[in-house]
XYZ file of C-alpha atoms in Angstrom:
665
model
C 66.132 147.707 168.510
C 66.022 148.409 164.896
C 68.824 147.576 162.270
C 70.646 150.051 160.216
C 73.120 149.223 157.136
C 74.456 151.400 154.788
C 77.057 150.930 151.866
C 78.945 153.317 149.795
C 81.386 152.186 147.153
C 83.735 154.892 146.100
C 85.358 154.294 142.596
C 84.711 150.574 143.005
C 82.576 149.682 139.568
C 79.968 147.029 140.382
C 76.556 145.861 138.959
C 73.897 147.519 140.639
C 72.384 143.902 141.607
C 75.460 143.566 143.862
C 74.628 146.891 145.532
C 71.226 145.632 146.412
C 72.661 142.162 147.474
C 75.083 143.926 149.757
C 72.351 145.970 151.548
C 69.792 143.194 151.601
C 72.461 140.631 153.066
C 73.446 143.311 155.682
C 69.687 143.687 156.699
C 69.428 139.863 156.986
C 72.516 139.603 159.379
C 70.482 142.373 161.507
C 67.285 141.023 161.361
C 67.496 139.749 164.814
C 67.158 143.325 165.790
C 63.759 143.962 164.395
C 61.547 142.553 161.741
C 58.329 144.312 161.514
C 59.257 145.862 158.054
C 62.168 146.541 156.075
C 63.507 149.293 153.110
C 66.222 150.301 151.244
C 67.080 153.767 149.449
C 69.236 153.593 146.511
C 70.539 155.885 143.499
C 68.509 155.605 140.462
C 69.294 156.988 136.921
C 66.093 158.556 136.140
C 64.494 159.377 139.430
C 67.689 160.084 141.373
C 66.695 158.110 144.079
C 64.602 155.017 144.591
C 63.048 154.006 147.943
C 61.601 150.371 148.363
C 59.781 149.493 151.621
C 57.984 146.402 152.749
C 56.025 145.129 155.828
C 57.332 141.912 157.005
C 60.775 140.417 157.022
C 63.555 141.255 154.880
C 62.894 138.284 152.438
C 59.656 139.909 151.600
C 61.768 143.224 150.488
C 64.125 140.814 148.851
C 61.459 139.479 146.539
C 60.101 143.382 145.964
C 63.252 144.716 145.061
C 64.268 141.889 142.487
C 60.848 141.929 140.854
C 60.717 145.560 140.248
C 64.521 146.417 139.563
C 65.296 143.509 137.117
C 65.785 145.845 134.082
C 68.475 147.957 136.213
C 70.284 145.010 138.031
C 73.003 144.830 135.411
C 73.712 148.279 135.283
C 77.462 149.265 136.268
C 77.701 151.707 139.116
C 81.241 153.471 139.953
C 80.441 155.411 143.042
C 76.993 154.616 144.787
C 75.205 155.361 148.219
C 72.542 152.918 149.572
C 70.966 152.819 153.058
C 68.858 149.983 154.385
C 66.777 149.439 157.698
C 64.919 146.681 159.351
C 62.481 147.940 162.081
C 61.068 147.131 165.165
C 58.124 149.341 165.725
C 57.885 151.963 168.508
C 55.997 154.916 166.927
C 53.340 153.477 164.554
C 52.338 149.999 163.633
C 54.283 147.952 161.482
C 53.413 149.191 157.644
C 54.907 150.279 154.528
C 54.335 153.887 155.392
C 56.025 153.403 158.676
C 58.957 151.828 157.338
C 62.458 153.385 156.823
C 64.058 155.027 154.927
C 61.857 158.088 155.866
C 62.040 160.893 153.425
C 61.957 164.769 153.500
C 59.106 164.680 150.773
C 58.303 163.688 147.314
C 61.753 164.994 145.965
C 63.616 162.790 148.487
C 66.015 165.606 149.192
C 67.062 163.925 152.491
C 66.477 160.475 153.626
C 67.451 158.767 156.868
C 67.504 155.369 158.679
C 66.974 155.514 162.456
C 67.570 153.281 165.364
C 66.386 154.731 168.502
C 63.643 157.090 169.871
C 63.384 160.909 169.402
C 61.705 161.919 172.676
C 60.715 165.633 171.504
C 59.560 164.695 168.172
C 55.993 166.033 168.836
C 57.272 169.376 169.367
C 59.601 169.425 166.175
C 56.465 168.045 164.241
C 54.386 170.732 165.455
C 56.806 173.465 164.373
C 57.201 171.935 160.869
C 53.398 171.626 160.322
C 53.184 175.270 161.048
C 55.879 175.647 158.080
C 53.614 173.644 156.169
C 55.537 170.201 155.913
C 53.006 167.277 155.802
C 53.608 164.134 157.378
C 52.645 160.695 156.054
C 53.847 158.250 158.710
C 53.187 157.955 162.443
C 56.867 157.642 163.325
C 59.034 159.955 165.318
C 61.579 159.568 162.388
C 60.033 161.550 159.767
C 60.633 164.682 161.704
C 64.216 163.995 161.234
C 64.516 164.371 157.317
C 61.930 167.008 157.055
C 63.761 169.178 159.582
C 66.918 168.708 157.484
C 65.117 169.747 154.488
C 63.664 172.916 156.266
C 67.294 174.050 157.687
C 68.820 173.512 154.116
C 66.010 175.144 152.141
C 64.641 177.884 154.489
C 67.312 178.882 157.048
C 69.345 182.109 156.397
C 72.651 180.370 155.642
C 70.837 176.868 154.511
C 72.200 176.660 150.967
C 75.733 177.440 152.010
C 76.028 174.713 154.489
C 77.502 171.149 153.808
C 75.996 167.972 154.284
C 77.618 167.486 157.657
C 76.710 170.955 158.655
C 73.141 170.595 157.841
C 72.983 167.037 159.850
C 74.851 168.989 162.743
C 72.026 171.449 162.934
C 69.539 168.719 162.896
C 71.061 166.763 165.670
C 71.280 169.770 167.861
C 67.383 169.967 167.913
C 67.044 166.313 168.728
C 66.417 164.778 172.277
C 66.546 160.980 172.894
C 68.758 157.946 171.816
C 69.488 157.261 168.394
C 71.853 156.186 165.427
C 71.411 157.925 162.182
C 72.392 157.562 158.682
C 71.453 160.111 156.167
C 71.457 160.140 152.272
C 70.623 163.095 150.221
C 69.821 163.985 146.414
C 71.263 167.508 147.374
C 74.609 165.938 148.204
C 74.976 162.910 145.832
C 77.566 160.273 146.698
C 77.842 161.570 150.114
C 76.812 159.786 153.384
C 76.621 161.430 156.917
C 76.017 159.053 160.207
C 75.338 160.051 163.654
C 75.373 158.109 166.870
C 73.946 159.203 170.217
C 72.911 156.238 172.533
C 72.319 153.620 169.938
C 75.220 151.715 168.506
C 76.834 152.296 165.117
C 80.200 150.889 163.406
C 81.976 151.880 160.203
C 83.636 149.148 158.225
C 86.542 150.246 155.862
C 87.463 148.052 152.946
C 90.237 149.310 150.523
C 92.596 147.841 147.964
C 95.563 149.066 149.591
C 96.538 147.953 153.052
C 95.056 149.946 155.896
C 98.134 151.247 157.580
C 96.439 153.826 159.897
C 95.452 152.537 163.434
C 93.037 155.550 163.983
C 91.069 158.427 162.625
C 91.563 161.837 164.244
C 88.597 164.177 165.288
C 87.732 167.543 164.097
C 86.052 169.870 166.359
C 83.637 172.855 165.093
C 85.083 175.342 167.460
C 88.782 174.519 167.087
C 90.036 176.882 164.301
C 92.765 175.542 161.655
C 92.167 172.092 162.724
C 93.438 170.911 159.359
C 92.550 167.840 157.361
C 91.951 165.136 159.851
C 90.184 162.607 157.434
C 90.964 158.992 156.643
C 91.955 159.868 153.324
C 92.333 157.304 150.494
C 94.101 159.606 148.031
C 91.975 159.167 145.055
C 92.096 155.294 145.420
C 88.850 153.062 145.539
C 87.421 152.077 148.745
C 84.187 150.712 150.288
C 82.471 151.737 153.500
C 80.026 150.064 155.583
C 77.636 151.339 158.135
C 76.030 148.885 160.661
C 74.403 148.610 163.940
C 76.304 145.253 164.636
C 79.758 143.934 163.478
C 77.994 140.744 162.385
C 76.754 142.711 159.267
C 80.194 143.738 158.626
C 82.581 140.642 158.889
C 81.815 139.036 155.560
C 83.002 142.254 153.944
C 85.831 143.563 156.107
C 87.427 143.218 159.559
C 88.576 146.629 159.929
C 86.059 148.658 161.785
C 85.721 151.761 163.984
C 83.335 151.778 166.958
C 81.644 155.409 166.945
C 81.043 157.067 170.182
C 78.192 159.365 171.174
C 78.006 162.653 169.312
C 80.196 161.476 166.466
C 79.393 162.746 163.117
C 80.927 160.764 160.379
C 80.962 161.915 156.794
C 82.066 160.373 153.522
C 82.839 162.889 150.989
C 84.890 162.097 147.815
C 85.801 158.757 149.292
C 87.377 160.434 152.602
C 86.023 159.614 155.966
C 85.824 162.357 158.485
C 84.790 162.350 162.237
C 83.467 165.632 163.602
C 82.141 166.570 166.852
C 80.442 169.838 167.946
C 82.011 170.068 171.248
C 85.469 169.109 172.671
C 85.420 167.377 176.057
C 88.711 166.111 178.051
C 91.730 166.317 175.749
C 92.564 162.594 175.912
C 93.419 160.038 173.066
C 89.881 158.593 173.258
C 88.255 161.923 172.488
C 90.753 163.178 169.915
C 90.761 160.032 167.710
C 88.929 156.608 166.965
C 90.729 153.568 166.588
C 90.455 151.467 163.742
C 90.195 147.925 165.225
C 90.321 144.371 163.831
C 87.335 142.293 164.417
C 88.146 138.962 165.849
C 84.616 137.555 164.729
C 84.644 134.573 162.347
C 81.917 134.296 159.415
C 81.044 130.618 160.512
C 80.135 131.976 164.102
C 77.066 133.811 162.702
C 75.999 130.904 160.361
C 73.623 128.054 161.518
C 75.952 125.326 160.585
C 73.796 122.060 160.528
C 71.014 123.359 162.643
C 67.573 124.492 161.594
C 67.611 127.582 163.946
C 70.251 130.000 165.822
C 68.268 129.097 168.978
C 68.868 125.293 168.816
C 72.526 125.868 167.581
C 73.190 128.032 170.427
C 71.689 125.826 173.053
C 73.906 122.956 172.017
C 76.975 125.393 171.897
C 76.966 125.775 175.783
C 79.669 123.184 176.467
C 82.022 125.387 174.257
C 80.792 128.719 175.091
C 81.083 128.102 178.783
C 84.601 126.626 178.328
C 85.458 129.918 176.253
C 84.268 132.093 179.062
C 86.819 130.241 181.409
C 89.485 130.088 178.964
C 92.735 131.715 180.356
C 90.974 132.757 183.329
C 91.166 129.867 185.727
C 94.249 127.758 186.789
C 92.643 124.438 187.451
C 96.081 123.040 188.923
C 96.330 125.785 191.404
C 92.631 126.704 191.838
C 93.323 130.345 190.966
C 91.173 132.799 189.167
C 92.726 135.771 187.203
C 90.168 138.129 185.511
C 92.487 140.332 183.882
C 89.697 142.884 183.067
C 89.476 143.511 186.950
C 92.846 143.364 188.034
C 93.778 147.170 188.388
C 90.524 147.436 190.565
C 90.448 144.159 192.282
C 91.441 145.676 195.844
C 88.734 148.173 195.355
C 86.263 145.412 194.564
C 87.265 143.283 197.726
C 87.029 146.414 200.005
C 83.622 147.724 199.048
C 80.538 147.815 201.433
C 77.707 146.922 198.990
C 77.472 145.127 195.523
C 74.490 146.570 193.347
C 73.726 144.080 190.357
C 71.778 146.142 187.634
C 70.320 144.308 184.593
C 67.211 143.536 182.624
C 65.536 140.662 181.141
C 67.815 137.433 181.079
C 70.655 139.274 182.247
C 68.789 140.119 185.431
C 68.079 136.468 185.857
C 71.715 135.671 185.671
C 72.168 138.081 188.655
C 69.574 136.379 190.592
C 71.158 133.121 189.921
C 74.417 134.211 191.395
C 73.383 136.603 194.385
C 73.611 133.857 196.892
C 77.243 132.881 195.993
C 78.295 136.557 195.670
C 77.043 137.262 199.314
C 78.571 134.101 200.616
C 82.030 134.719 199.124
C 82.063 138.759 199.624
C 80.491 139.204 203.144
C 78.885 142.115 201.792
C 75.287 142.782 201.034
C 74.277 142.077 197.372
C 71.204 143.811 195.775
C 69.743 142.944 192.489
C 67.862 145.569 190.323
C 66.072 145.775 187.139
C 67.734 148.699 185.192
C 64.178 150.447 184.473
C 62.963 150.132 188.345
C 66.358 151.367 189.445
C 66.095 154.515 187.605
C 62.394 155.268 188.431
C 63.421 155.037 192.056
C 66.528 157.179 191.873
C 68.064 154.617 194.372
C 71.017 156.048 196.656
C 74.373 155.005 195.383
C 77.538 155.724 197.396
C 81.145 155.676 196.533
C 82.096 152.669 198.299
C 79.512 150.692 196.283
C 80.385 148.214 193.529
C 77.831 148.368 190.571
C 77.898 145.497 188.204
C 76.004 145.939 184.994
C 75.028 142.859 182.907
C 74.028 142.874 179.408
C 74.601 140.641 176.557
C 74.929 143.298 173.950
C 76.318 146.082 176.012
C 73.763 148.346 174.693
C 70.534 147.797 176.869
C 69.118 151.124 177.227
C 67.619 150.926 180.812
C 71.134 149.237 182.029
C 73.198 151.902 180.203
C 71.132 154.627 181.763
C 71.453 153.331 185.251
C 75.338 153.000 184.670
C 75.433 156.685 183.852
C 73.530 157.519 186.967
C 75.823 155.407 189.154
C 78.721 157.010 187.491
C 77.667 160.332 188.556
C 77.474 159.219 192.172
C 81.038 157.986 192.120
C 80.673 154.259 192.502
C 82.783 151.784 190.903
C 81.475 150.398 187.649
C 81.930 146.886 186.566
C 80.444 145.605 183.148
C 79.817 141.988 182.112
C 78.987 142.022 178.492
C 79.405 139.729 175.418
C 80.200 142.463 172.978
C 83.547 144.028 172.480
C 83.433 147.915 172.025
C 79.791 148.193 173.317
C 78.710 151.374 175.329
C 78.875 149.439 178.565
C 82.176 147.995 178.116
C 83.616 151.507 177.185
C 82.015 153.312 180.073
C 82.469 150.998 182.877
C 85.715 151.236 184.958
C 86.574 147.659 184.439
C 84.789 144.308 183.424
C 84.340 140.728 182.214
C 83.891 139.862 178.463
C 82.089 136.844 178.668
C 83.320 135.330 175.330
C 80.176 133.309 174.630
C 80.449 134.020 170.876
C 77.925 135.872 168.695
C 74.251 134.952 169.752
C 71.820 135.729 166.872
C 68.627 134.097 168.250
C 66.452 136.706 170.210
C 65.792 134.397 172.876
C 69.082 134.320 175.012
C 70.408 130.853 175.999
C 74.427 130.428 175.915
C 74.988 134.099 176.758
C 72.938 133.308 180.154
C 74.840 130.314 181.188
C 78.185 132.370 180.495
C 77.095 135.209 182.448
C 76.512 133.008 185.328
C 80.010 131.403 184.872
C 81.325 134.968 184.882
C 79.725 136.075 188.004
C 80.904 132.725 189.725
C 84.346 133.401 188.799
C 84.014 136.929 190.068
C 82.665 135.511 193.435
C 85.498 133.259 193.596
C 88.093 135.951 192.749
C 86.777 137.941 195.603
C 86.489 135.231 198.127
C 89.826 133.550 197.413
C 91.904 135.781 199.936
C 89.756 134.493 202.754
C 91.197 131.345 204.099
C 87.909 130.102 205.302
C 86.666 130.206 202.185
C 89.562 128.504 200.207
C 88.035 125.195 200.225
C 84.694 126.369 198.923
C 86.400 128.127 196.124
C 88.454 125.008 195.342
C 85.258 122.823 195.150
C 83.765 125.452 192.675
C 86.741 125.577 190.529
C 86.568 121.853 190.455
C 83.063 122.044 189.307
C 83.768 124.707 186.420
C 86.381 122.249 185.187
C 83.799 119.439 184.910
C 81.076 121.927 183.576
C 81.191 121.594 179.920
C 80.987 117.722 179.976
C 78.140 117.762 182.316
C 76.168 120.084 180.089
C 77.122 117.713 177.122
C 75.317 114.906 179.138
C 72.374 117.045 179.891
C 71.853 117.841 176.183
C 71.798 114.123 175.342
C 68.341 114.358 176.929
C 66.852 116.175 174.202
C 64.601 113.404 173.069
C 62.997 113.281 176.325
C 62.388 116.749 176.503
C 60.867 116.694 173.083
C 58.474 114.072 174.140
C 57.470 116.108 177.258
C 56.883 118.942 174.762
C 54.559 116.927 172.482
C 52.628 116.483 175.660
C 52.486 120.006 176.795
C 52.579 122.330 173.496
C 48.804 122.585 173.563
C 48.371 123.882 177.081
C 47.556 127.289 177.997
C 49.834 127.756 181.119
C 53.033 126.580 182.860
C 54.122 127.109 186.303
C 57.876 126.686 187.237
C 58.825 126.511 190.778
C 62.309 126.508 192.422
C 64.166 127.903 195.356
C 68.010 129.115 196.341
C 70.109 129.069 193.230
C 67.352 127.568 191.034
C 64.729 130.527 191.792
C 66.463 132.057 188.877
C 66.465 128.883 186.918
C 62.569 128.984 187.175
C 62.443 133.007 186.164
C 64.624 132.208 183.146
C 62.736 129.043 181.913
C 59.493 130.805 182.303
C 60.898 133.754 180.331
C 61.925 131.198 177.529
C 58.583 129.694 177.395
C 56.854 133.070 177.052
C 59.421 134.545 174.530
C 59.258 131.793 171.793
C 56.042 129.565 172.394
C 53.678 132.418 173.680
C 52.505 130.080 176.467
C 51.785 131.969 179.552
C 54.597 130.780 182.149
C 55.463 131.924 185.623
C 58.590 131.425 187.508
C 57.749 131.146 191.265
C 59.834 131.006 194.371
C 58.714 127.615 195.937
C 58.753 129.332 199.330
C 55.826 131.543 198.246
C 53.659 128.666 196.963
C 51.329 128.640 199.848
C 51.050 132.560 199.821
C 48.881 132.497 196.473
C 50.258 130.417 193.561
C 48.834 127.244 195.137
C 45.434 128.316 194.035
C 46.306 127.835 190.467
C 47.311 124.244 190.919
C 45.049 121.404 190.007
C 45.137 118.300 187.919
C 45.000 120.393 184.731
C 47.751 122.778 185.537
C 51.501 121.442 184.484
C 54.084 122.482 187.061
C 57.795 122.097 186.640
C 59.614 121.700 190.092
C 63.397 121.864 190.433
C 64.457 119.852 193.172
C 68.144 119.461 193.706
C 70.336 118.263 196.593
C 71.401 121.726 198.048
C 70.440 123.600 201.330
C 66.808 124.041 199.994
C 66.405 120.368 199.145
C 63.818 119.582 201.990
C 61.894 122.785 201.363
C 61.672 122.134 197.679
C 60.394 118.530 198.536
C 57.710 119.997 200.675
C 56.559 122.192 197.654
C 56.535 118.958 195.433
C 54.255 117.346 198.122
C 52.040 120.159 198.198
C 51.454 120.236 194.516
C 50.902 116.524 194.649
C 48.351 116.733 197.348
C 46.485 119.075 194.915
C 46.218 116.466 192.434
C 48.955 118.472 190.558
C 51.092 117.019 187.773
C 54.531 117.684 188.918
C 57.442 117.514 186.338
C 60.477 117.566 188.109
C 64.261 118.257 187.520
C 66.309 116.433 189.930
C 69.720 114.900 190.466
C 70.680 111.236 189.254
C 69.730 108.688 191.858
C 67.006 110.717 193.518
C 64.242 107.983 193.517
C 62.234 109.610 195.984
C 61.688 112.643 193.854
C 61.194 110.463 190.704
C 58.621 108.592 192.238
C 56.358 111.360 193.170
C 56.491 112.839 189.654
C 54.396 112.941 186.663
C 57.613 113.083 184.541
C 60.971 113.451 185.932
C 64.599 114.459 184.206
C 67.523 113.699 186.023
C 70.922 115.710 186.149
C 74.263 114.994 186.817
C 75.448 116.368 190.161
C 77.868 119.213 190.635
C 78.478 121.725 193.101
C 75.407 123.511 194.453
C 75.981 126.913 192.717
C 76.462 125.590 189.257
C 73.300 123.183 189.368
C 71.285 126.139 188.151
C 73.333 125.956 184.803
C 72.542 122.287 184.414
C 68.897 122.712 185.372
C 67.970 125.611 183.009
C 69.209 123.562 179.709
C 65.984 121.385 179.627
C 64.124 124.398 180.218
C 65.697 125.958 177.255
C 65.150 122.827 175.013
C 61.753 122.629 176.402
C 60.692 126.168 175.276
C 62.438 125.518 171.851
C 60.512 122.352 171.070
C 57.055 123.991 172.570
C 57.399 126.661 169.856
C 58.776 124.498 167.103
C 55.638 122.036 167.514
C 53.262 124.987 167.060
C 55.075 125.996 163.957
C 56.586 129.327 165.370
C 59.850 131.171 164.472
C 62.023 130.483 167.419
C 64.721 132.964 166.199
C 62.186 135.910 165.590
C 59.564 135.867 168.298
C 56.963 138.184 167.594
C 57.089 141.778 169.116
C 60.628 141.166 170.491
C 63.963 142.305 169.223
C 67.397 141.300 170.319
C 69.186 144.396 171.347
C 66.800 146.691 173.454
C 68.204 150.224 173.109
C 65.236 152.142 173.713
C 63.580 152.625 177.260
């Protein structure tokens, strides 16, 4: 939920102003992960270290830093460690004292930035308070640097410990999910980082070519393990730590994705990765690959758009094409999903499919359940990750469990994955993030290739998730002779989809005109059925997320079982009525709303004059195969939510109380 960034330049002379700029730019790239408050800790000539924290967005911190540090900005630093953080509040309200970095005390012996939650912080806090430690924040994070201080200054072997050893003793006492980066005045010009549950990457930049393709791991219990560091042999180097690759790409494309319980340290310019315990003796657990990012800097820029959300809505013709690229042969009507090939037979033989996700990703599962059932001929269950874990659902070895997550780090989904893994089910991941926890921990998967999505409200990832699930369904059903025509029709629909999306996007001005009529309303109902029930759930979620208007997605078949009581002449209602197998039933719902003096706003197919004549406002869509109409139908709702928010003067990229990557339960 929070964003971590850290920078260490070893024997790379640069002005202090550049160090500040690198840290602040890193936070700005990560601001979608949290924007309640921000802070940095940097080395300082007289004070040893200087911590600057500010409530609000990173731009508030930027103004504060450069106002205070003007005199020192031109100072040259040869080796320097800086850590930075942008916060999404979990423990303690947004404020300067609850901002990170959190410190061990006035001497700043140990400082830390933290993404995640420490579940046993109260027990640790009680222990430290008995040892006369005073706490100044309401956060769970503050126990971490204070525990490090206690271990170093008060334990029997404390001052003989290295920085890494102090951190290892700290994390052995912590429970929960976290990514941590430590800085210390006791160990100047060193940095230590830890990952357990929350994402963390290391970027490496050096004047020499980085010929190594991996960094070996050292284990504490293995004697004489030797020097396993990424050693720069006295040459200059720069290291970057970040919660997401988007903060690294402008500096380097050479990165290491850290695994859970990796303890990474940089001492004298050399990077080492330690683990307290050795697991299975495979290459994955004896080394970490240095990989090359494929991300391009322009992909995380707004371009000619005012916001990332608007840009990402309009990128959908390209993003869905990228999801299909290289996976569909439109001449032979064949789908080939390389990430599933080795498990394709097991997927086709399964007895049940369980789709587990949260938020928008859950809605993409609802959007494709009907097709997946139709083409697989097995029951398909859609589960919210949090509820699935609360109930401890029965899972069997002949189940296939599909985990959908844009970030690949969603805590509820990831915990459900580990539960299903313990039950022996086949695990399939659908994510937008290479190297994410879900992509690493599943048996097989599909990378949706939608490109970076910076706006907190998901748009293009949603439509690419649907396309991925449709391709999976077609792959499963393609072996059945009776389903080959259906599969061929769907593939031809996928071929035409990018151009159809472009046609829908041309209705932007019509949607804006509707938004001007609705933006002062207090509530909005959205109704659909079949494939488009998910369209209404997702449209309602988008409206809530960015415009803060109450909105509710309703299954039109349930309208008469309660929601109809809300309908009157003052209640705007959006109804999706397309010509699929639910058309006549959705038409009935439209008539029921009309009969109660409702103001139906319909999303229908071109040429459907009967529906248009009954509508207060109507938006027509080009026709395509039924299971893809929900992709076309959701785009007007994405645009509507965007315009409702901008007309209210709201920040659509950073809606209040939300963050892009939900890494806490």
